[in-house]
PDB file of C-alpha atoms in Angstrom:
ATOM      1  CA  MET A 937      -0.221  -0.154   0.140  1.00  0.00           C
ATOM      2  CA  PRO A 938       1.521   3.472  -0.639  1.00  0.00           C
ATOM      3  CA  ILE A 939       2.851   6.370   1.774  1.00  0.00           C
ATOM      4  CA  LYS A 940       1.192   9.683   1.584  1.00  0.00           C
ATOM      5  CA  ILE A 941       2.997  12.539   1.275  1.00  0.00           C
ATOM      6  CA  GLN A 942       2.708  15.977   0.201  1.00  0.00           C
ATOM      7  CA  ASN A 943       2.120  16.815  -3.483  1.00  0.00           C
ATOM      8  CA  ASP A 944       5.439  18.340  -4.250  1.00  0.00           C
ATOM      9  CA  LEU A 945       8.183  16.546  -1.620  1.00  0.00           C
ATOM     10  CA  PRO A 946      11.594  16.429  -3.523  1.00  0.00           C
ATOM     11  CA  ALA A 947      11.520  12.794  -2.137  1.00  0.00           C
ATOM     12  CA  ARG A 948       8.612  11.392  -4.255  1.00  0.00           C
ATOM     13  CA  GLU A 949      10.577  11.617  -7.081  1.00  0.00           C
ATOM     14  CA  PHE A 950      12.885   9.762  -6.462  1.00  0.00           C
ATOM     15  CA  LEU A 951      11.222   6.802  -4.237  1.00  0.00           C
ATOM     16  CA  GLU A 952       8.772   6.782  -7.489  1.00  0.00           C
ATOM     17  CA  LEU A 953      12.299   5.421  -9.622  1.00  0.00           C
ATOM     18  CA  GLU A 954      12.651   2.480  -7.499  1.00  0.00           C
ATOM     19  CA  ASN A 955       8.561   1.912  -7.485  1.00  0.00           C
ATOM     20  CA  ILE A 956       7.866   2.961  -4.596  1.00  0.00           C
ATOM     21  CA  PHE A 957       4.196   3.466  -4.172  1.00  0.00           C
ATOM     22  CA  VAL A 958       3.578   6.706  -3.703  1.00  0.00           C
ATOM     23  CA  VAL A 959       0.174   8.543  -3.362  1.00  0.00           C
ATOM     24  CA  ASP A 960      -0.017  12.890  -3.662  1.00  0.00           C
ATOM     25  CA  GLU A 961      -2.513  14.575  -0.953  1.00  0.00           C
ATOM     26  CA  ASN A 962      -4.446  14.389  -4.107  1.00  0.00           C
ATOM     27  CA  ARG A 963      -5.413  11.187  -5.095  1.00  0.00           C
ATOM     28  CA  ALA A 964      -5.819  10.170  -1.149  1.00  0.00           C
ATOM     29  CA  MET A 965      -8.880  12.413  -0.326  1.00  0.00           C
ATOM     30  CA  HIS A 966     -10.897  10.686  -2.957  1.00  0.00           C
ATOM     31  CA  GLN A 967     -10.035   7.285  -1.074  1.00  0.00           C
ATOM     32  CA  ASP A 968     -11.892   6.189   1.569  1.00  0.00           C
ATOM     33  CA  ILE A 969      -9.078   4.584   3.855  1.00  0.00           C
ATOM     34  CA  ARG A 970      -7.998   5.067   7.845  1.00  0.00           C
ATOM     35  CA  SER A 971      -4.257   5.362   6.760  1.00  0.00           C
ATOM     36  CA  LEU A 972      -1.942   5.497  10.223  1.00  0.00           C
ATOM     37  CA  GLN A 973      -0.574   8.734  10.796  1.00  0.00           C
ATOM     38  CA  ILE A 974       2.915   8.785  11.843  1.00  0.00           C
ATOM     39  CA  CYS A 975       4.987  11.604  12.159  1.00  0.00           C
ATOM     40  CA  ILE A 976       8.859  12.098  11.674  1.00  0.00           C
ATOM     41  CA  LEU A 977      10.726  14.640  13.848  1.00  0.00           C
ATOM     42  CA  ASN A 978      13.788  15.158  11.675  1.00  0.00           C
ATOM     43  CA  LEU A 979      17.330  16.507  13.670  1.00  0.00           C
ATOM     44  CA  MET A 980      19.345  15.128  10.695  1.00  0.00           C
ATOM     45  CA  PRO A 981      20.694  18.383   9.355  1.00  0.00           C
ATOM     46  CA  LEU A 982      20.898  16.502   5.650  1.00  0.00           C
ATOM     47  CA  LYS A 983      17.087  16.595   6.126  1.00  0.00           C
ATOM     48  CA  GLU A 984      15.793  15.385   2.838  1.00  0.00           C
ATOM     49  CA  GLU A 985      18.224  13.047   2.665  1.00  0.00           C
ATOM     50  CA  THR A 986      16.387  11.715   5.773  1.00  0.00           C
ATOM     51  CA  GLU A 987      13.247  11.906   4.164  1.00  0.00           C
ATOM     52  CA  LYS A 988      14.305   9.600   1.695  1.00  0.00           C
ATOM     53  CA  GLN A 989      15.631   7.299   3.622  1.00  0.00           C
ATOM     54  CA  LEU A 990      12.665   6.798   6.479  1.00  0.00           C
ATOM     55  CA  LEU A 991      10.059   6.569   3.410  1.00  0.00           C
ATOM     56  CA  ARG A 992      11.293   4.183   2.084  1.00  0.00           C
ATOM     57  CA  ALA A 993      11.390   1.935   4.919  1.00  0.00           C
ATOM     58  CA  LEU A 994       8.105   2.670   5.754  1.00  0.00           C
ATOM     59  CA  SER A 995       7.372   1.697   2.163  1.00  0.00           C
ATOM     60  CA  ASN A 996       7.180  -1.973   3.257  1.00  0.00           C
ATOM     61  CA  THR A 997       3.758  -2.818   4.210  1.00  0.00           C
ATOM     62  CA  PRO A 998       0.543  -3.291   3.141  1.00  0.00           C
ATOM     63  CA  LEU A 999      -0.716  -0.556   5.511  1.00  0.00           C
ATOM     64  CA  GLN A1000      -1.047   3.353   3.709  1.00  0.00           C
ATOM     65  CA  ILE A1001       1.285   5.589   5.914  1.00  0.00           C
ATOM     66  CA  ASP A1002      -0.557   9.623   5.753  1.00  0.00           C
ATOM     67  CA  VAL A1003       3.576  11.238   6.608  1.00  0.00           C
ATOM     68  CA  SER A1004       4.157  14.579   8.833  1.00  0.00           C
ATOM     69  CA  PHE A1005       7.353  16.605   9.091  1.00  0.00           C
ATOM     70  CA  MET A1006       8.241  17.631  12.042  1.00  0.00           C
ATOM     71  CA  ARG A1007      11.192  20.292  12.825  1.00  0.00           C
ATOM     72  CA  VAL A1008      12.268  21.364  16.194  1.00  0.00           C
ATOM     73  CA  SER A1009      11.805  25.544  16.452  1.00  0.00           C
ATOM     74  CA  SER A1010      14.671  26.796  19.272  1.00  0.00           C
ATOM     75  CA  HIS A1011      17.482  25.123  16.581  1.00  0.00           C
ATOM     76  CA  ILE A1012      18.261  27.190  13.079  1.00  0.00           C
ATOM     77  CA  SER A1013      19.244  24.545  10.166  1.00  0.00           C
ATOM     78  CA  SER A1014      21.869  25.620   7.757  1.00  0.00           C
ATOM     79  CA  ASN A1015      21.796  22.361   6.156  1.00  0.00           C
ATOM     80  CA  THR A1016      18.279  22.512   4.463  1.00  0.00           C
ATOM     81  CA  SER A1017      16.983  25.328   2.075  1.00  0.00           C
ATOM     82  CA  PRO A1018      14.489  27.098   4.920  1.00  0.00           C
ATOM     83  CA  ASN A1019      11.796  26.991   1.334  1.00  0.00           C
ATOM     84  CA  HIS A1020      11.562  23.606   1.816  1.00  0.00           C
ATOM     85  CA  LEU A1021      11.180  23.356   5.503  1.00  0.00           C
ATOM     86  CA  ASN A1022       8.503  26.343   5.567  1.00  0.00           C
ATOM     87  CA  ARG A1023       7.108  24.326   2.772  1.00  0.00           C
ATOM     88  CA  PHE A1024       7.021  20.536   3.865  1.00  0.00           C
ATOM     89  CA  TYR A1025       7.874  21.180   8.213  1.00  0.00           C
ATOM     90  CA  SER A1026       5.831  22.034  11.203  1.00  0.00           C
ATOM     91  CA  THR A1027       6.794  22.664  14.677  1.00  0.00           C
ATOM     92  CA  PHE A1028       5.998  21.142  17.324  1.00  0.00           C
ATOM     93  CA  ASP A1029       4.149  24.360  18.415  1.00  0.00           C
ATOM     94  CA  GLU A1030       2.163  23.787  15.589  1.00  0.00           C
ATOM     95  CA  LEU A1031       1.788  19.973  16.551  1.00  0.00           C
ATOM     96  CA  LYS A1032       1.402  19.885  19.244  1.00  0.00           C
ATOM     97  CA  ASP A1033      -2.590  19.140  19.603  1.00  0.00           C
ATOM     98  CA  ASN A1034      -2.920  16.127  17.040  1.00  0.00           C
ATOM     99  CA  THR A1035      -2.401  12.655  18.467  1.00  0.00           C
ATOM    100  CA  TYR A1036      -0.523  10.118  15.972  1.00  0.00           C
ATOM    101  CA  ASP A1037      -0.592   6.259  15.617  1.00  0.00           C
ATOM    102  CA  GLY A1038       3.416   6.458  15.562  1.00  0.00           C
ATOM    103  CA  LEU A1039       6.206   9.303  15.504  1.00  0.00           C
ATOM    104  CA  ILE A1040      10.112   8.024  14.490  1.00  0.00           C
ATOM    105  CA  ILE A1041      12.391  10.566  16.020  1.00  0.00           C
ATOM    106  CA  THR A1042      15.861  10.302  14.584  1.00  0.00           C
ATOM    107  CA  GLY A1043      19.493  10.647  14.851  1.00  0.00           C
ATOM    108  CA  ALA A1044      21.772  13.843  15.396  1.00  0.00           C
ATOM    109  CA  PRO A1045      24.835  14.966  14.440  1.00  0.00           C
ATOM    110  CA  VAL A1046      25.325  15.673  18.294  1.00  0.00           C
ATOM    111  CA  GLU A1047      26.844  13.159  20.658  1.00  0.00           C
ATOM    112  CA  GLN A1048      29.182  13.911  22.448  1.00  0.00           C
ATOM    113  CA  MET A1049      27.552  17.656  23.582  1.00  0.00           C
ATOM    114  CA  ASP A1050      25.619  16.664  26.860  1.00  0.00           C
ATOM    115  CA  PHE A1051      22.142  16.511  26.526  1.00  0.00           C
ATOM    116  CA  GLU A1052      21.458  19.666  28.143  1.00  0.00           C
ATOM    117  CA  GLU A1053      24.027  21.071  25.968  1.00  0.00           C
ATOM    118  CA  VAL A1054      22.415  21.042  23.188  1.00  0.00           C
ATOM    119  CA  ASP A1055      20.595  23.770  22.132  1.00  0.00           C
ATOM    120  CA  TYR A1056      16.910  22.047  21.754  1.00  0.00           C
ATOM    121  CA  TRP A1057      16.889  20.333  24.667  1.00  0.00           C
ATOM    122  CA  GLU A1058      14.493  21.119  26.538  1.00  0.00           C
ATOM    123  CA  GLU A1059      12.103  21.589  23.055  1.00  0.00           C
ATOM    124  CA  LEU A1060      13.040  17.712  22.810  1.00  0.00           C
ATOM    125  CA  CYS A1061      12.213  17.221  26.565  1.00  0.00           C
ATOM    126  CA  ARG A1062       8.444  18.759  25.995  1.00  0.00           C
ATOM    127  CA  ILE A1063       7.667  16.066  22.725  1.00  0.00           C
ATOM    128  CA  PHE A1064       9.375  13.263  25.426  1.00  0.00           C
ATOM    129  CA  GLU A1065       6.933  14.158  26.889  1.00  0.00           C
ATOM    130  CA  TRP A1066       4.405  14.651  24.695  1.00  0.00           C
ATOM    131  CA  SER A1067       4.656  10.972  22.628  1.00  0.00           C
ATOM    132  CA  LYS A1068       2.918   9.738  25.902  1.00  0.00           C
ATOM    133  CA  THR A1069      -0.174  10.893  25.531  1.00  0.00           C
ATOM    134  CA  ASN A1070      -0.174  11.633  21.728  1.00  0.00           C
ATOM    135  CA  VAL A1071       1.352   8.967  20.085  1.00  0.00           C
ATOM    136  CA  THR A1072       0.741   5.366  20.228  1.00  0.00           C
ATOM    137  CA  SER A1073       4.259   3.805  19.717  1.00  0.00           C
ATOM    138  CA  THR A1074       7.412   5.739  19.110  1.00  0.00           C
ATOM    139  CA  PHE A1075      10.440   4.740  17.343  1.00  0.00           C
ATOM    140  CA  HIS A1076      14.212   6.130  18.132  1.00  0.00           C
ATOM    141  CA  ILE A1077      16.867   6.761  16.317  1.00  0.00           C
ATOM    142  CA  CYS A1078      20.619   6.735  17.149  1.00  0.00           C
ATOM    143  CA  TRP A1079      21.109   9.548  19.231  1.00  0.00           C
ATOM    144  CA  GLY A1080      17.281  10.222  18.523  1.00  0.00           C
ATOM    145  CA  ALA A1081      17.604   6.176  21.300  1.00  0.00           C
ATOM    146  CA  GLN A1082      20.255   7.661  23.322  1.00  0.00           C
ATOM    147  CA  ALA A1083      18.033  10.845  24.361  1.00  0.00           C
ATOM    148  CA  GLY A1084      15.208   8.460  24.551  1.00  0.00           C
ATOM    149  CA  LEU A1085      16.465   6.525  26.769  1.00  0.00           C
ATOM    150  CA  TYR A1086      17.939   9.020  29.060  1.00  0.00           C
ATOM    151  CA  TYR A1087      15.005  11.340  29.096  1.00  0.00           C
ATOM    152  CA  HIS A1088      12.638   8.692  29.993  1.00  0.00           C
ATOM    153  CA  PHE A1089      14.713   5.965  32.071  1.00  0.00           C
ATOM    154  CA  GLY A1090      17.981   8.369  33.147  1.00  0.00           C
ATOM    155  CA  ILE A1091      20.092   6.080  31.407  1.00  0.00           C
ATOM    156  CA  LYS A1092      23.633   8.253  30.346  1.00  0.00           C
ATOM    157  CA  LYS A1093      25.655   8.073  27.627  1.00  0.00           C
ATOM    158  CA  ARG A1094      29.633   7.622  27.490  1.00  0.00           C
ATOM    159  CA  LEU A1095      32.027   8.762  25.174  1.00  0.00           C
ATOM    160  CA  LEU A1096      33.762   5.438  22.966  1.00  0.00           C
ATOM    161  CA  ASP A1097      37.224   4.923  23.062  1.00  0.00           C
ATOM    162  CA  LYS A1098      36.602   5.207  19.230  1.00  0.00           C
ATOM    163  CA  LYS A1099      34.088   5.595  16.985  1.00  0.00           C
ATOM    164  CA  ILE A1100      31.358   2.661  15.684  1.00  0.00           C
ATOM    165  CA  PHE A1101      31.545   3.102  11.803  1.00  0.00           C
ATOM    166  CA  GLY A1102      30.456   0.030   9.208  1.00  0.00           C
ATOM    167  CA  ILE A1103      28.252  -2.940   8.496  1.00  0.00           C
ATOM    168  CA  TYR A1104      28.478  -4.571  12.276  1.00  0.00           C
ATOM    169  CA  GLU A1105      26.458  -8.288  13.001  1.00  0.00           C
ATOM    170  CA  HIS A1106      23.933  -8.641  15.332  1.00  0.00           C
ATOM    171  CA  GLN A1107      22.507 -11.908  17.278  1.00  0.00           C
ATOM    172  CA  VAL A1108      19.154 -11.849  17.727  1.00  0.00           C
ATOM    173  CA  LEU A1109      18.434 -12.526  21.328  1.00  0.00           C
ATOM    174  CA  ASN A1110      14.183 -12.414  22.281  1.00  0.00           C
ATOM    175  CA  ARG A1111      13.247 -14.236  18.861  1.00  0.00           C
ATOM    176  CA  LYS A1112       8.999 -14.985  20.278  1.00  0.00           C
ATOM    177  CA  VAL A1113       9.063 -10.773  20.607  1.00  0.00           C
ATOM    178  CA  PRO A1114       7.275  -9.441  17.253  1.00  0.00           C
ATOM    179  CA  LEU A1115       9.149  -6.899  16.380  1.00  0.00           C
ATOM    180  CA  VAL A1116      12.145  -8.635  15.782  1.00  0.00           C
ATOM    181  CA  ARG A1117       9.307 -11.445  13.804  1.00  0.00           C
ATOM    182  CA  GLY A1118      10.971 -13.265  10.943  1.00  0.00           C
ATOM    183  CA  PHE A1119      14.148 -11.809  11.543  1.00  0.00           C
ATOM    184  CA  ASP A1120      17.425 -14.056  11.166  1.00  0.00           C
ATOM    185  CA  ASP A1121      19.991 -15.592  14.184  1.00  0.00           C
ATOM    186  CA  LEU A1122      22.416 -13.201  12.898  1.00  0.00           C
ATOM    187  CA  PHE A1123      21.693  -9.959  10.610  1.00  0.00           C
ATOM    188  CA  LEU A1124      23.562  -7.005   9.477  1.00  0.00           C
ATOM    189  CA  ILE A1125      22.741  -3.117  10.657  1.00  0.00           C
ATOM    190  CA  PRO A1126      25.014  -0.070  10.032  1.00  0.00           C
ATOM    191  CA  HIS A1127      26.409   2.038  12.773  1.00  0.00           C
ATOM    192  CA  SER A1128      27.724   5.166  12.557  1.00  0.00           C
ATOM    193  CA  ARG A1129      28.636   6.481  16.358  1.00  0.00           C
ATOM    194  CA  HIS A1130      31.361   7.769  18.879  1.00  0.00           C
ATOM    195  CA  THR A1131      28.871   7.070  22.655  1.00  0.00           C
ATOM    196  CA  GLU A1132      26.282   4.253  23.714  1.00  0.00           C
ATOM    197  CA  SER A1133      23.737   4.761  25.991  1.00  0.00           C
ATOM    198  CA  ASP A1134      24.546   2.774  29.394  1.00  0.00           C
ATOM    199  CA  PRO A1135      24.873  -1.139  28.329  1.00  0.00           C
ATOM    200  CA  GLU A1136      24.916  -2.453  31.874  1.00  0.00           C
ATOM    201  CA  ALA A1137      22.018   0.420  32.654  1.00  0.00           C
ATOM    202  CA  ILE A1138      19.965  -1.181  29.792  1.00  0.00           C
ATOM    203  CA  GLU A1139      20.334  -4.498  31.002  1.00  0.00           C
ATOM    204  CA  ALA A1140      19.059  -3.628  34.749  1.00  0.00           C
ATOM    205  CA  CYS A1141      15.575  -1.715  33.694  1.00  0.00           C
ATOM    206  CA  ASP A1142      13.194  -3.703  34.444  1.00  0.00           C
ATOM    207  CA  ASP A1143      10.749  -1.321  31.783  1.00  0.00           C
ATOM    208  CA  LEU A1144      13.123  -2.617  28.932  1.00  0.00           C
ATOM    209  CA  VAL A1145      13.567  -6.107  26.750  1.00  0.00           C
ATOM    210  CA  VAL A1146      16.470  -6.456  24.909  1.00  0.00           C
ATOM    211  CA  LEU A1147      16.640  -8.411  21.919  1.00  0.00           C
ATOM    212  CA  ALA A1148      19.531  -7.792  19.422  1.00  0.00           C
ATOM    213  CA  LYS A1149      22.982  -6.740  20.440  1.00  0.00           C
ATOM    214  CA  SER A1150      26.518  -7.112  18.637  1.00  0.00           C
ATOM    215  CA  PRO A1151      29.409  -8.314  20.336  1.00  0.00           C
ATOM    216  CA  VAL A1152      31.103  -4.954  18.670  1.00  0.00           C
ATOM    217  CA  ALA A1153      28.506  -2.571  18.069  1.00  0.00           C
ATOM    218  CA  GLY A1154      26.726  -3.889  22.143  1.00  0.00           C
ATOM    219  CA  ILE A1155      23.397  -3.355  22.267  1.00  0.00           C
ATOM    220  CA  LEU A1156      21.433  -2.401  19.209  1.00  0.00           C
ATOM    221  CA  LEU A1157      17.062  -2.428  19.664  1.00  0.00           C
ATOM    222  CA  CYS A1158      15.279  -2.445  22.785  1.00  0.00           C
ATOM    223  CA  MET A1159      11.955  -1.436  23.802  1.00  0.00           C
ATOM    224  CA  THR A1160       9.582  -1.313  26.514  1.00  0.00           C
ATOM    225  CA  ARG A1161       7.564  -3.922  27.610  1.00  0.00           C
ATOM    226  CA  ASP A1162       4.348  -2.228  26.115  1.00  0.00           C
ATOM    227  CA  GLY A1163       6.218  -1.410  22.890  1.00  0.00           C
ATOM    228  CA  LYS A1164       5.450   2.332  23.786  1.00  0.00           C
ATOM    229  CA  GLN A1165       9.148   3.532  23.623  1.00  0.00           C
ATOM    230  CA  ILE A1166      11.559   1.706  20.692  1.00  0.00           C
ATOM    231  CA  PHE A1167      14.993   1.881  20.771  1.00  0.00           C
ATOM    232  CA  VAL A1168      17.650   1.536  17.476  1.00  0.00           C
ATOM    233  CA  MET A1169      20.850   1.914  17.597  1.00  0.00           C
ATOM    234  CA  GLY A1170      21.992   1.343  14.302  1.00  0.00           C
ATOM    235  CA  HIS A1171      20.576   3.049  11.102  1.00  0.00           C
ATOM    236  CA  GLY A1172      19.546   0.244   9.201  1.00  0.00           C
ATOM    237  CA  GLU A1173      17.659   2.776   7.064  1.00  0.00           C
ATOM    238  CA  TYR A1174      21.525   4.263   5.637  1.00  0.00           C
ATOM    239  CA  ASP A1175      21.486   3.795   1.956  1.00  0.00           C
ATOM    240  CA  ARG A1176      24.120   1.952   0.202  1.00  0.00           C
ATOM    241  CA  MET A1177      26.761   4.804  -0.116  1.00  0.00           C
ATOM    242  CA  THR A1178      26.099   7.043   3.022  1.00  0.00           C
ATOM    243  CA  LEU A1179      28.678   5.837   4.818  1.00  0.00           C
ATOM    244  CA  ASP A1180      30.766   6.318   1.897  1.00  0.00           C
ATOM    245  CA  SER A1181      29.674   9.740   1.690  1.00  0.00           C
ATOM    246  CA  GLU A1182      30.394  10.280   4.914  1.00  0.00           C
ATOM    247  CA  TYR A1183      33.615   8.991   5.584  1.00  0.00           C
ATOM    248  CA  LYS A1184      34.940  10.794   2.375  1.00  0.00           C
ATOM    249  CA  ARG A1185      33.383  13.817   4.183  1.00  0.00           C
ATOM    250  CA  ASP A1186      35.479  13.467   7.372  1.00  0.00           C
ATOM    251  CA  LEU A1187      38.574  12.828   4.952  1.00  0.00           C
ATOM    252  CA  SER A1188      37.972  16.002   2.872  1.00  0.00           C
ATOM    253  CA  LYS A1189      37.423  17.772   6.434  1.00  0.00           C
ATOM    254  CA  GLY A1190      41.240  15.928   7.619  1.00  0.00           C
ATOM    255  CA  LEU A1191      39.143  15.088  11.016  1.00  0.00           C
ATOM    256  CA  PRO A1192      40.366  11.213  11.973  1.00  0.00           C
ATOM    257  CA  ILE A1193      38.209   8.993  10.517  1.00  0.00           C
ATOM    258  CA  ASP A1194      39.085   5.195   9.711  1.00  0.00           C
ATOM    259  CA  LYS A1195      37.266   3.304   6.712  1.00  0.00           C
ATOM    260  CA  PRO A1196      34.158   1.776   7.778  1.00  0.00           C
ATOM    261  CA  ILE A1197      34.519  -1.682   8.625  1.00  0.00           C
ATOM    262  CA  ASN A1198      33.254  -4.585   6.797  1.00  0.00           C
ATOM    263  CA  TYR A1199      31.655  -2.326   4.223  1.00  0.00           C
ATOM    264  CA  TYR A1200      33.657  -2.021   0.969  1.00  0.00           C
ATOM    265  CA  PRO A1201      34.726  -5.315  -0.888  1.00  0.00           C
ATOM    266  CA  GLU A1202      38.316  -6.553   0.124  1.00  0.00           C
ATOM    267  CA  ASP A1203      37.850  -3.573   2.141  1.00  0.00           C
ATOM    268  CA  ASP A1204      38.182  -1.375  -1.195  1.00  0.00           C
ATOM    269  CA  PRO A1205      36.712   2.533  -0.728  1.00  0.00           C
ATOM    270  CA  GLU A1206      37.304   2.561  -4.733  1.00  0.00           C
ATOM    271  CA  LYS A1207      34.563   0.019  -5.132  1.00  0.00           C
ATOM    272  CA  ARG A1208      31.289  -0.200  -4.331  1.00  0.00           C
ATOM    273  CA  PRO A1209      29.474  -1.342  -1.379  1.00  0.00           C
ATOM    274  CA  TYR A1210      27.245  -4.145  -0.850  1.00  0.00           C
ATOM    275  CA  LEU A1211      23.993  -3.475   0.085  1.00  0.00           C
ATOM    276  CA  GLU A1212      23.586  -6.129   2.872  1.00  0.00           C
ATOM    277  CA  TRP A1213      21.339  -4.669   5.602  1.00  0.00           C
ATOM    278  CA  ARG A1214      17.963  -3.407   3.708  1.00  0.00           C
ATOM    279  CA  SER A1215      16.107  -6.666   4.440  1.00  0.00           C
ATOM    280  CA  HIS A1216      16.327  -6.068   7.758  1.00  0.00           C
ATOM    281  CA  CYS A1217      16.228  -2.695   8.200  1.00  0.00           C
ATOM    282  CA  ASN A1218      12.257  -3.069   6.033  1.00  0.00           C
ATOM    283  CA  LEU A1219      11.197  -6.361   8.291  1.00  0.00           C
ATOM    284  CA  LEU A1220      11.870  -3.870  11.447  1.00  0.00           C
ATOM    285  CA  TYR A1221      10.455  -1.374  10.285  1.00  0.00           C
ATOM    286  CA  SER A1222       7.221  -3.273   9.116  1.00  0.00           C
ATOM    287  CA  ASN A1223       6.888  -5.470  11.825  1.00  0.00           C
ATOM    288  CA  TRP A1224       6.811  -1.688  14.092  1.00  0.00           C
ATOM    289  CA  LEU A1225       4.348  -0.306  12.259  1.00  0.00           C
ATOM    290  CA  ASN A1226       1.713  -3.981  12.431  1.00  0.00           C
ATOM    291  CA  PHE A1227       2.369  -5.008  16.143  1.00  0.00           C
ATOM    292  CA  TYR A1228       3.002  -2.405  18.212  1.00  0.00           C
ATOM    293  CA  VAL A1229       1.653   0.913  15.651  1.00  0.00           C
ATOM    294  CA  TYR A1230      -1.747  -0.157  13.518  1.00  0.00           C
ATOM    295  CA  GLN A1231      -2.503  -3.377  15.460  1.00  0.00           C
ATOM    296  CA  ASN A1232      -2.657  -1.130  18.834  1.00  0.00           C
ATOM    297  CA  THR A1233      -4.022   1.849  17.945  1.00  0.00           C
ATOM    298  CA  PRO A1234      -7.422   3.204  17.751  1.00  0.00           C
ATOM    299  CA  TYR A1235      -9.400   3.747  14.638  1.00  0.00           C
ATOM    300  CA  LYS A1236     -11.140   7.256  15.345  1.00  0.00           C
ATOM    301  CA  TRP A1237      -8.704   9.747  15.662  1.00  0.00           C
ATOM    302  CA  GLY A1238      -7.391  11.733  18.192  1.00  0.00           C
ATOM    303  CA  GLN A1239      -8.801   8.643  20.577  1.00  0.00           C
ATOM    304  CA  ILE A1240      -5.952   7.842  22.919  1.00  0.00           C
ATOM    305  CA  LEU A1241      -6.174   4.152  23.984  1.00  0.00           C
ATOM    306  CA  ASP A1242      -7.704   3.376  27.080  1.00  0.00           C
ATOM    307  CA  GLU A1243      -5.970   1.886  29.980  1.00  0.00           C
ATOM    308  CA  GLU A1244      -7.238  -1.638  29.411  1.00  0.00           C
ATOM    309  CA  ARG A1245      -6.256  -2.216  25.536  1.00  0.00           C
ATOM    310  CA  ARG A1246      -3.302  -0.494  26.598  1.00  0.00           C
ATOM    311  CA  ASP A1247      -2.996  -3.257  29.556  1.00  0.00           C
ATOM    312  CA  LYS A1248      -4.126  -6.063  27.062  1.00  0.00           C
ATOM    313  CA  ALA A1249      -0.956  -5.448  25.210  1.00  0.00           C
ATOM    314  CA  ALA A1250       1.439  -4.597  27.467  1.00  0.00           C
ATOM    315  CA  LYS A1251       0.006  -8.378  28.419  1.00  0.00           C
ATOM    316  CA  HIS A1252       0.098 -10.069  24.802  1.00  0.00           C
ATOM    317  CA  LEU A1253       3.825  -8.524  24.263  1.00  0.00           C
ATOM    318  CA  THR A1254       5.375  -9.417  27.653  1.00  0.00           C
ATOM    319  CA  GLU A1255       4.251 -12.465  27.206  1.00  0.00           C
ATOM    320  CA  LYS A1256       6.082 -13.156  24.070  1.00  0.00           C
ATOM    321  CA  VAL A1257       9.243 -12.731  25.618  1.00  0.00           C
ATOM    322  CA  VAL A1258      12.062 -15.377  26.177  1.00  0.00           C
TER     323      VAL A1258
END
């Protein structure tokens, strides 16, 4: 089924070239379908690139999805044109009275700063708090996951001795949890980060379930037992050449950077990387949309799950944890 986006969003052309089914606002108005309302809080500097990556990941499901884009008002983006932001993005204050079936909070290139030093931290905290009542399930990515774990559970992050950068193998742990249904025992996902959330604190938190981890990159995936908060430390949504662009960008700036591991054929940056993580990325997003958004969200817009339904959903998901 299609993703509904704004008529003239630039990402539409790229998605259609990849044979991804996209409908514009005009066509969607004539369809009698209750589409899922998904909001994306895009904190990445290259917002148009992130839009394409996330919309592609959301497209592999029979559900129709209506996507809105949110930006923070307490930070001025210097890498995306004001025209693009004004046409396709809304601020939190403009959207805070809405309810959404799902919310995605992206990563951001601020991981080496303390959370409280980030200029939009207070606004992000308001969004985290708002998501508790106005969103059925929230999907946090990389720094967004670290920030979410810190805000909701007080789990701190720490600076790593060396940047985790490349394609890493992960093992599925609690296989019967629906979020990892259909996953292979071992699977690959890209990482690009200088920090990690304290893994001991995550493991010790009774409210969290760890679903996948790597002996090298650490915990990749964890969630609350009711599925209302999903935390992903890597970047399954990355394109084939994203790590290549990051690597060559840092080289051109004279920054200390190693080649991304397990990425280039024969470890040669001149060779085109293999795309080895797309299927598991698509499965992760499809499972999230199906089991934690669609199955738990009310039909009527603006209606939040009542306690009885939420408790039932939480019990169902918890019982599946091995």
